[in-house]
CSV table of C-alpha atoms and ligand atoms in Angstrom, one decimal:
chain,number,residue,atom,x,y,z
A,175,MET,CA,-22.6,71.7,93.4
A,176,TYR,CA,-18.6,72.0,93.7
A,177,ASN,CA,-16.5,70.1,96.4
A,178,PHE,CA,-13.4,72.4,98.0
A,179,THR,CA,-11.0,71.0,100.3
A,180,LEU,CA,-8.7,74.0,102.2
A,181,TYR,CA,-5.8,72.6,103.0
A,182,MET,CA,-5.2,75.2,106.8
A,183,THR,CA,-2.4,73.8,106.8
A,184,THR,CA,1.3,71.7,105.4
A,185,ASP,CA,2.0,70.5,109.1
A,186,CYS,CA,1.2,68.6,111.9
A,187,ASN,CA,0.9,67.7,115.8
A,188,PHE,CA,1.6,63.8,115.0
A,189,LYS,CA,4.2,62.6,113.1
A,190,CYS,CA,1.6,59.1,112.1
A,191,GLN,CA,3.9,56.8,110.1
A,192,TYR,CA,1.6,56.0,107.6
A,193,CYS,CA,1.3,59.5,106.6
A,194,TYR,CA,0.6,59.8,102.8
A,195,GLU,CA,1.5,63.3,103.0
A,196,ASP,CA,5.4,64.0,103.1
A,197,TYR,CA,5.4,68.2,102.1
A,198,HIS,CA,9.4,68.7,102.1
A,199,ASN,CA,8.6,71.9,102.5
A,200,HIS,CA,5.7,73.0,105.7
A,201,TYR,CA,3.1,75.7,103.9
A,202,GLN,CA,0.8,77.9,106.4
A,203,LEU,CA,-3.0,79.6,105.1
A,204,ASN,CA,-2.6,83.1,105.9
A,205,GLU,CA,-5.5,85.5,105.6
A,206,LYS,CA,-5.3,87.1,102.6
A,207,THR,CA,-4.7,83.8,101.2
A,208,LEU,CA,-7.9,82.4,103.2
A,209,VAL,CA,-10.2,85.3,101.9
A,210,ASP,CA,-8.8,84.9,98.7
A,211,SER,CA,-9.8,81.0,98.6
A,212,LEU,CA,-13.1,81.8,100.2
A,213,GLU,CA,-14.3,84.7,97.0
A,214,PHE,CA,-12.2,82.0,95.1
A,215,MET,CA,-14.7,79.2,96.0
A,216,MET,CA,-18.1,81.3,96.5
A,217,ASN,CA,-18.1,82.7,92.9
A,218,TYR,CA,-16.6,79.5,91.4
A,219,GLY,CA,-19.4,78.1,87.9
A,220,ASP,CA,-22.7,78.3,88.8
A,221,ARG,CA,-22.7,79.8,92.3
A,222,GLY,CA,-24.7,76.4,93.7
A,223,LYS,CA,-24.2,74.3,96.6
A,224,VAL,CA,-20.8,74.2,98.1
A,225,LEU,CA,-19.1,71.9,100.4
A,226,ILE,CA,-16.5,72.8,102.1
A,227,ASP,CA,-13.4,70.9,103.7
A,228,PHE,CA,-10.7,71.7,106.3
A,229,LEU,CA,-7.8,69.7,106.2
A,230,GLY,CA,-4.4,69.9,106.7
A,231,GLY,CA,-2.0,68.6,108.1
A,232,GLU,CA,-4.1,68.6,110.6
A,233,PRO,CA,-6.3,71.6,110.6
A,234,LEU,CA,-6.8,72.7,114.7
A,235,LEU,CA,-3.7,74.4,113.8
A,236,LYS,CA,-5.2,77.0,112.5
A,237,LYS,CA,-8.4,77.3,114.9
A,238,ASP,CA,-8.9,80.6,114.3
A,239,LEU,CA,-8.8,80.6,110.6
A,240,ILE,CA,-11.7,78.7,110.8
A,241,TYR,CA,-14.0,80.2,113.1
A,242,LYS,CA,-13.2,83.8,110.4
A,243,ALA,CA,-13.5,80.9,107.1
A,244,VAL,CA,-16.9,79.9,108.8
A,245,ALA,CA,-17.8,83.7,109.6
A,246,TYR,CA,-17.0,85.3,106.2
A,247,ILE,CA,-19.7,83.5,104.9
A,248,LYS,CA,-21.8,84.2,107.1
A,249,ASP,CA,-21.0,87.8,106.6
A,250,ASN,CA,-20.6,87.8,103.1
A,251,TYR,CA,-22.3,84.9,101.4
A,252,PRO,CA,-25.5,84.5,103.6
A,253,GLU,CA,-27.6,83.4,101.2
A,254,ARG,CA,-25.4,81.4,100.0
A,255,GLU,CA,-26.2,77.1,101.2
A,256,VAL,CA,-22.4,75.6,102.1
A,257,LYS,CA,-21.2,73.1,104.3
A,258,TYR,CA,-18.6,72.5,106.5
A,259,TYR,CA,-16.5,69.3,107.0
A,260,ILE,CA,-12.9,69.1,109.0
A,261,THR,CA,-10.6,66.0,109.2
A,262,THR,CA,-9.0,66.0,112.3
A,263,ASN,CA,-6.5,64.4,115.3
A,264,CYS,CA,-9.0,65.9,117.6
A,265,SER,CA,-5.9,66.2,119.8
A,266,MET,CA,-6.6,70.1,119.8
A,267,MET,CA,-10.0,70.1,120.0
A,268,ASP,CA,-11.8,72.1,122.7
A,269,ASP,CA,-15.6,72.5,123.9
A,270,ARG,CA,-15.8,76.3,122.0
A,271,PHE,CA,-14.8,74.9,119.0
A,272,ILE,CA,-17.1,71.9,119.2
A,273,ALA,CA,-20.0,74.3,120.4
A,274,PHE,CA,-18.8,76.6,116.8
A,275,MET,CA,-19.4,73.4,114.7
A,276,LYS,CA,-22.9,72.4,116.4
A,277,GLU,CA,-23.6,75.7,115.0
A,278,ASN,CA,-22.2,75.5,112.1
A,279,HIS,CA,-23.3,72.0,111.7
A,280,PHE,CA,-20.0,70.7,110.5
A,281,THR,CA,-19.4,67.3,109.2
A,282,VAL,CA,-16.5,65.9,111.6
A,283,ARG,CA,-13.8,63.0,110.3
A,284,LEU,CA,-11.5,61.6,113.4
A,285,SER,CA,-8.6,60.4,112.8
A,286,PHE,CA,-8.2,57.4,114.9
A,287,ASP,CA,-6.8,54.1,114.3
A,288,GLY,CA,-8.6,52.1,118.2
A,289,ASN,CA,-7.3,51.4,121.7
A,290,LYS,CA,-4.5,52.7,123.1
A,291,GLU,CA,-2.2,49.9,122.1
A,292,THR,CA,-3.2,50.3,118.3
A,293,HIS,CA,-3.2,53.8,118.2
A,294,ASP,CA,0.1,54.9,120.1
A,295,LEU,CA,1.6,51.5,117.1
A,296,ASN,CA,1.3,53.9,113.9
A,297,ARG,CA,0.0,57.8,115.9
A,298,VAL,CA,2.4,59.1,117.6
A,299,ALA,CA,2.9,63.2,119.0
A,300,LYS,CA,6.4,64.7,117.4
A,301,ASP,CA,7.1,65.2,120.7
A,302,GLY,CA,7.2,61.6,121.3
A,303,VAL,CA,4.3,61.3,123.9
A,304,SER,CA,1.6,59.4,123.7
A,305,CYS,CA,-1.7,61.3,124.5
A,306,TYR,CA,-4.4,58.8,124.5
A,307,GLU,CA,-6.2,59.8,126.9
A,308,LYS,CA,-6.4,63.2,126.1
A,309,ILE,CA,-7.9,62.3,122.3
A,310,PHE,CA,-10.6,59.7,123.5
A,311,GLU,CA,-12.1,62.2,126.3
A,312,ASN,CA,-12.1,64.7,122.6
A,313,ILE,CA,-13.7,62.3,121.0
A,314,MET,CA,-15.9,61.0,124.0
A,315,LYS,CA,-17.1,64.8,123.2
A,316,VAL,CA,-17.3,65.5,119.9
A,317,LYS,CA,-19.9,61.8,119.9
A,318,ASP,CA,-21.8,63.1,122.9
A,319,SER,CA,-22.3,66.8,121.7
A,320,GLY,CA,-24.3,65.5,119.2
A,321,LEU,CA,-23.0,66.4,115.8
A,322,ASN,CA,-22.2,64.4,112.8
A,323,PHE,CA,-19.6,61.9,113.0
A,324,SER,CA,-17.6,59.2,110.9
A,325,VAL,CA,-13.8,58.0,112.8
A,326,ARG,CA,-10.9,57.5,110.6
A,327,MET,CA,-9.6,54.1,111.0
A,328,THR,CA,-6.1,53.7,109.3
A,329,VAL,CA,-5.4,49.8,108.8
A,330,THR,CA,-1.8,49.3,107.8
A,331,GLU,CA,0.4,46.2,108.0
A,332,ASN,CA,1.4,46.3,111.5
A,333,THR,CA,-2.5,47.5,112.0
A,334,ILE,CA,-4.1,44.5,110.0
A,335,PRO,CA,-4.4,42.2,113.4
A,336,TYR,CA,-5.8,44.2,115.0
A,337,MET,CA,-8.5,44.6,112.8
A,338,PHE,CA,-11.6,42.7,114.4
A,339,GLU,CA,-10.7,43.7,117.9
A,340,ASN,CA,-10.6,47.7,117.3
A,341,ILE,CA,-13.7,47.5,115.1
A,342,CYS,CA,-14.8,46.4,118.8
A,343,TYR,CA,-13.9,48.8,120.7
A,344,LEU,CA,-15.0,51.5,118.3
A,345,HIS,CA,-18.9,50.0,118.9
A,346,GLU,CA,-18.3,49.4,122.7
A,347,HIS,CA,-18.3,52.9,123.1
A,348,GLY,CA,-20.6,54.4,120.2
A,349,LEU,CA,-18.2,55.8,117.8
A,350,ASP,CA,-20.7,53.7,115.1
A,351,ASN,CA,-19.7,54.8,112.4
A,352,ILE,CA,-16.8,53.4,110.7
A,353,CYS,CA,-14.4,53.9,107.3
A,354,MET,CA,-11.4,52.0,107.5
A,355,ILE,CA,-8.8,53.7,105.2
A,356,MET,CA,-6.5,51.2,103.6
A,357,ASP,CA,-2.5,52.0,103.6
A,358,VAL,CA,-2.8,53.8,99.9
A,359,TYR,CA,0.6,51.5,100.4
A,360,LEU,CA,0.1,48.8,102.2
A,361,LYS,CA,2.2,45.6,100.0
A,362,ILE,CA,1.0,42.5,101.0
A,363,CYS,CA,2.5,38.7,101.6
A,364,ASP,CA,0.3,35.8,101.5
A,365,GLU,CA,0.6,35.7,104.8
A,366,LEU,CA,-0.6,39.1,105.0
A,367,LYS,CA,-4.3,38.4,103.3
A,368,ALA,CA,-5.3,35.6,104.8
A,369,GLU,CA,-4.3,37.3,108.0
A,370,PHE,CA,-6.8,40.3,106.8
A,371,GLU,CA,-9.4,37.9,105.8
A,372,LYS,CA,-9.8,36.4,109.1
A,373,GLN,CA,-10.2,39.9,110.4
A,374,VAL,CA,-12.7,40.9,107.1
A,375,GLY,CA,-14.5,37.6,108.4
A,376,GLN,CA,-14.5,38.3,112.0
A,377,ILE,CA,-15.2,42.0,111.8
A,378,LEU,CA,-18.7,40.7,109.2
A,379,ARG,CA,-20.3,37.7,111.7
A,380,TYR,CA,-19.5,40.7,114.9
A,381,TYR,CA,-22.0,43.3,112.6
A,382,LEU,CA,-24.8,41.0,111.5
A,383,ALA,CA,-25.0,39.2,114.7
A,384,GLU,CA,-25.8,43.2,116.3
A,385,ALA,CA,-27.5,44.0,113.4
A,386,ALA,CA,-29.4,40.7,114.5
A,387,ALA,CA,-29.4,41.6,117.8
A,388,GLY,CA,-30.8,45.8,117.3
A,389,ARG,CA,-27.7,46.9,117.8
A,390,VAL,CA,-26.9,48.2,114.0
A,391,PHE,CA,-23.5,49.8,112.8
A,392,THR,CA,-22.3,51.6,110.3
A,393,ILE,CA,-18.7,50.3,108.5
A,394,ASP,CA,-18.3,52.6,105.3
A,395,GLN,CA,-17.0,49.5,103.6
A,396,PHE,CA,-20.6,47.3,103.7
A,397,ASP,CA,-23.1,50.1,104.5
A,398,GLY,CA,-21.9,52.5,101.4
A,399,LYS,CA,-20.5,50.1,99.4
A,400,MET,CA,-24.8,48.5,99.1
A,401,PHE,CA,-25.5,50.8,96.5
A,402,ASN,CA,-22.4,49.2,94.3
A,403,MET,CA,-24.4,45.9,94.8
A,404,LEU,CA,-27.3,47.2,94.0
A,405,CYS,CA,-26.7,49.1,90.6
A,406,ASP,CA,-25.3,47.6,87.3
A,407,PHE,CA,-23.0,51.2,86.3
A,408,GLY,CA,-21.5,48.9,83.5
A,409,ASN,CA,-18.6,47.3,85.2
A,410,CYS,CA,-16.1,50.1,84.0
A,411,PHE,CA,-13.8,52.1,85.3
A,412,GLY,CA,-15.2,55.9,86.4
A,413,MET,CA,-13.0,57.9,88.1
A,414,CYS,CA,-14.3,60.3,90.4
A,415,ASP,CA,-15.4,64.1,89.9
A,416,ALA,CA,-10.9,64.8,91.1
A,417,GLY,CA,-9.4,68.4,88.8
A,418,ILE,CA,-13.0,69.5,87.8
A,419,GLY,CA,-16.2,69.2,90.0
A,420,ASN,CA,-13.1,68.6,92.7
A,421,PHE,CA,-10.8,70.8,93.8
A,422,LYS,CA,-7.7,71.1,95.7
A,423,ILE,CA,-6.8,74.5,98.1
A,424,PHE,CA,-2.8,74.1,98.7
A,425,PRO,CA,-2.1,76.9,102.1
A,426,ASN,CA,0.0,78.8,98.9
A,427,GLY,CA,-3.1,79.5,97.2
A,428,GLN,CA,-2.5,76.1,94.2
A,429,ILE,CA,-5.1,74.4,93.0
A,430,TYR,CA,-5.0,69.9,92.9
A,431,PRO,CA,-7.0,68.0,91.5
A,432,CYS,CA,-6.7,65.6,94.0
A,433,GLY,CA,-4.6,65.4,98.1
A,434,PHE,CA,-2.1,61.9,96.1
A,435,LEU,CA,-0.7,65.0,94.4
A,436,THR,CA,-0.6,67.9,96.2
A,437,SER,CA,3.1,67.0,96.4
A,438,ASN,CA,4.3,67.5,92.6
A,439,GLU,CA,4.0,70.7,91.7
A,440,LYS,CA,3.7,69.3,87.9
A,441,TYR,CA,-0.2,68.2,88.9
A,442,CYS,CA,-1.2,71.9,89.9
A,443,ILE,CA,-3.9,73.0,88.3
A,444,GLY,CA,-4.4,76.7,88.6
A,445,ASN,CA,-4.2,78.9,91.5
A,446,ILE,CA,-7.3,80.9,93.6
A,447,LYS,CA,-6.3,84.2,91.3
A,448,GLU,CA,-6.2,83.2,88.6
A,449,GLY,CA,-8.9,79.7,88.2
A,450,VAL,CA,-8.6,76.6,86.6
A,451,ASP,CA,-7.7,75.1,83.5
A,452,ILE,CA,-10.1,71.6,83.7
A,453,ARG,CA,-8.1,70.7,80.3
A,454,LYS,CA,-5.5,70.9,82.2
A,455,ALA,CA,-6.8,68.7,85.1
A,456,LYS,CA,-8.3,65.8,82.0
A,457,LEU,CA,-5.3,65.8,81.2
A,458,ILE,CA,-3.0,64.4,84.0
A,459,ALA,CA,-5.8,61.5,84.3
A,460,MET,CA,-5.8,61.0,80.6
A,461,SER,CA,-2.8,61.0,80.2
A,462,ASN,CA,-2.6,58.1,82.6
A,463,PHE,CA,-4.6,55.9,81.2
A,464,ASP,CA,-3.5,52.5,80.7
A,465,LYS,CA,-5.8,51.9,77.6
A,466,THR,CA,-4.1,48.0,77.1
A,467,ASP,CA,-6.4,47.4,81.2
A,468,PRO,CA,-4.1,44.9,82.5
A,469,LYS,CA,-5.2,43.9,85.4
A,470,CYS,CA,-8.7,44.2,85.3
A,471,LYS,CA,-10.1,43.5,81.7
A,472,GLY,CA,-12.9,40.6,82.4
A,473,CYS,CA,-13.6,41.1,86.4
A,474,THR,CA,-17.1,40.2,87.5
A,475,ILE,CA,-16.6,43.2,90.3
A,476,ARG,CA,-15.4,46.1,88.5
A,477,ASP,CA,-19.0,48.1,89.4
A,478,PHE,CA,-18.2,47.3,93.3
A,479,CYS,CA,-14.1,48.1,93.7
A,480,HIS,CA,-13.2,51.1,95.3
A,481,GLY,CA,-10.2,51.0,92.8
A,482,MET,CA,-12.6,52.2,89.7
A,483,LYS,CA,-13.1,54.9,91.2
A,484,CYS,CA,-9.8,56.4,92.7
A,485,GLY,CA,-7.8,57.3,90.1
A,486,TYR,CA,-4.8,58.8,91.6
A,487,MET,CA,-4.7,56.3,94.8
A,488,ASN,CA,-4.1,53.7,92.0
A,489,PHE,CA,-2.0,55.9,90.7
A,490,ILE,CA,0.7,56.9,93.2
A,491,ASN,CA,0.7,53.1,93.4
A,492,THR,CA,1.3,51.7,89.3
A,493,GLY,CA,1.2,55.1,87.8
A,494,LYS,CA,-1.3,55.1,85.8
A,495,ILE,CA,-5.6,55.8,87.2
A,496,ASN,CA,-6.8,52.7,86.0
A,497,VAL,CA,-4.2,50.7,87.6
A,498,PRO,CA,-5.0,50.0,91.0
A,499,SER,CA,-3.1,47.9,93.0
A,500,ASP,CA,-2.8,43.6,93.7
A,501,ALA,CA,-3.3,45.0,97.8
A,502,GLU,CA,-6.4,47.9,97.2
A,503,CYS,CA,-7.3,43.7,94.5
A,504,ILE,CA,-7.2,41.5,97.6
A,505,PHE,CA,-8.5,43.7,99.9
A,506,GLU,CA,-11.5,44.7,97.0
A,507,HIS,CA,-13.0,41.0,96.2
A,508,ILE,CA,-12.3,39.9,100.8
A,509,PHE,CA,-15.0,42.9,100.7
A,510,TYR,CA,-16.3,41.8,97.9
A,511,LYS,CA,-17.2,38.8,99.4
A,512,ALA,CA,-18.6,40.0,102.5
A,513,MET,CA,-21.1,42.2,101.1
A,514,VAL,CA,-22.3,39.4,99.0
A,515,GLN,CA,-23.5,37.7,102.5
A,516,ILE,CA,-24.9,40.6,103.9
A,517,LEU,CA,-27.0,40.9,100.9
A,518,GLU,CA,-27.6,37.6,101.6
A,519,TYR,CA,-28.6,37.9,105.2
A,520,TYR,CA,-30.5,40.8,104.4
A,521,LEU,CA,-32.8,39.3,101.7
A,522,GLN,CA,-33.7,36.9,104.4
A,523,GLN,CA,-34.6,39.7,106.8
A,524,PRO,CA,-38.5,40.4,107.3
A,525,ILE,CA,-39.4,42.4,104.7
A,526,GLU,CA,-39.5,45.6,106.9
A,527,ILE,CA,-35.6,45.8,107.4
A,528,VAL,CA,-35.5,45.5,104.2
A,529,ARG,CA,-37.1,48.0,103.1
A,530,GLU,CA,-36.1,50.0,105.9
A,531,LYS,CA,-31.8,49.1,104.8
A,532,LEU,CA,-32.3,48.9,100.6
A,533,GLY,CA,-35.5,50.5,100.1
A,534,VAL,CA,-33.8,54.2,99.0
A,535,TYR,CA,-31.7,52.1,96.9
A,536,ILE,CA,-34.3,50.3,94.9
A,537,ASP,CA,-36.3,52.9,94.4
A,538,TYR,CA,-33.0,55.7,93.2
A,539,ILE,CA,-32.0,52.8,91.2
A,540,GLN,CA,-35.9,53.3,89.8
A,541,GLU,CA,-37.2,56.4,90.2
A,542,GLU,CA,-32.8,57.2,87.9
A,543,ASP,CA,-34.3,54.6,86.0
A,544,LEU,CA,-30.7,53.0,86.5
A,545,LYS,CA,-29.7,49.6,86.1
A,546,PHE,CA,-30.2,46.6,88.8
A,547,SER,CA,-27.6,44.7,89.6
A,548,GLU,CA,-28.7,40.8,90.0
A,549,PHE,CA,-28.9,41.4,93.6
A,550,GLY,CA,-30.8,44.5,93.2
A,551,GLU,CA,-33.0,43.3,90.4
A,552,LYS,CA,-33.6,40.3,94.1
A,553,ILE,CA,-34.2,42.1,96.1
A,554,ALA,CA,-36.2,45.5,94.5
A,555,LYS,CA,-38.7,42.1,93.4
A,556,ARG,CA,-39.4,40.8,96.8
A,557,LEU,CA,-39.7,44.8,97.9
A,558,SER,CA,-42.8,45.0,95.2
A,559,ASP,CA,-44.4,41.4,95.8
A,560,GLU,CA,-44.5,41.8,99.4
A,561,LYS,CA,-45.4,45.5,99.2
B,203,SF4,S1,-8.6,60.2,93.3
B,203,SF4,FE1,-9.7,58.7,94.7
B,203,SF4,S2,-8.4,60.9,96.5
B,203,SF4,FE2,-8.9,61.2,94.5
B,203,SF4,S3,-10.5,62.8,94.5
B,203,SF4,FE3,-11.0,60.8,93.4
B,203,SF4,S4,-11.4,59.5,94.8
B,203,SF4,FE4,-10.8,61.3,96.4
B,204,SF4,S1,-8.3,45.7,90.9
B,204,SF4,FE1,-8.8,43.5,91.2
B,204,SF4,S2,-11.6,43.6,92.2
B,204,SF4,FE2,-10.5,45.3,91.5
B,204,SF4,S3,-11.8,45.6,89.6
B,204,SF4,FE3,-9.3,45.6,89.4
B,204,SF4,S4,-9.2,43.0,89.0
B,204,SF4,FE4,-11.3,43.3,89.7
């Protein structure tokens, strides 16, 4: 399976304070490059399942080309399994596009930071006018359509104090699949660390109280980390497949391993006409690996740490793919402590709940002959004792 991100444009109708996509030149995908990009994707590798993520800038600025892309694949590759994703600020969403996404089983990632006060702190439209009400209305339409969606709530220095408030806000509005995206360039001082820890503590208590009341909702930093908590991967750096099975296709047809590298041509690993140079992709990663491993040597939560996978997020901060930023390290330790409490909570729950929440991971670890972590062993034992 290959994972392609297709940049529809590097332009956006917003100028969010924390956006890392800082392009000097704006590129727009045109119809010819779209078709060439689709041909490249559909004929790459083993021609198996393909994941296509429409991204920008703001991809809905090129809505017409998204319609054309899906129609082209349906017409020319009707037998192929293709899964579509889109990441959007939702300001330009409309009923026709929602119906189109439904028909084609899109998964939607909505960039949305929570209530109006928080949202307007960082997510401002280029014309300076807040269009919060319109975005909120569109987000509700996406939710009500039954589409598979998640909310990407970016957390920055000025929104850390409102994290809990915004998690409550999203959950109260039925936006129950939440991913907190930490600002990659965040520098963290002691005061901010204490505030972050306080906010995560409040979120954790709320998350568990809602679970206990049967109003379960999903926070990626918790639910998405269950597997990491239950499986022992050997506690080492294990970078994602950027540039190997995961490619970013720019509007000009150039290909990059990761979105964090697309603003520098030096990291271009090919193009849609000539193909990808996998050796170069590997070389970029290997030549920026620090063998001395100064920060993480001996850390006991490496299996859990996001920094042990997201190499280019580390790279843009520290210059090394295996050296996460200080902020990332602090966040991961705090999230880890929360996860310990979540698993301890589940260990106390009736067996049906344990099975429903964690059984799938335990089964997978056993089926794939992987190793259990300490938590994994405890939960597997409970499940087998109380069959
Ligand atoms: S390095 Fe990080 S952001 Fe880049 S592709 Fe890998 S996981 Fe994604
Ligand atoms: S960044 Fe911090 S938490 Fe992550 S592996 Fe390194 S030392 Fe551990």
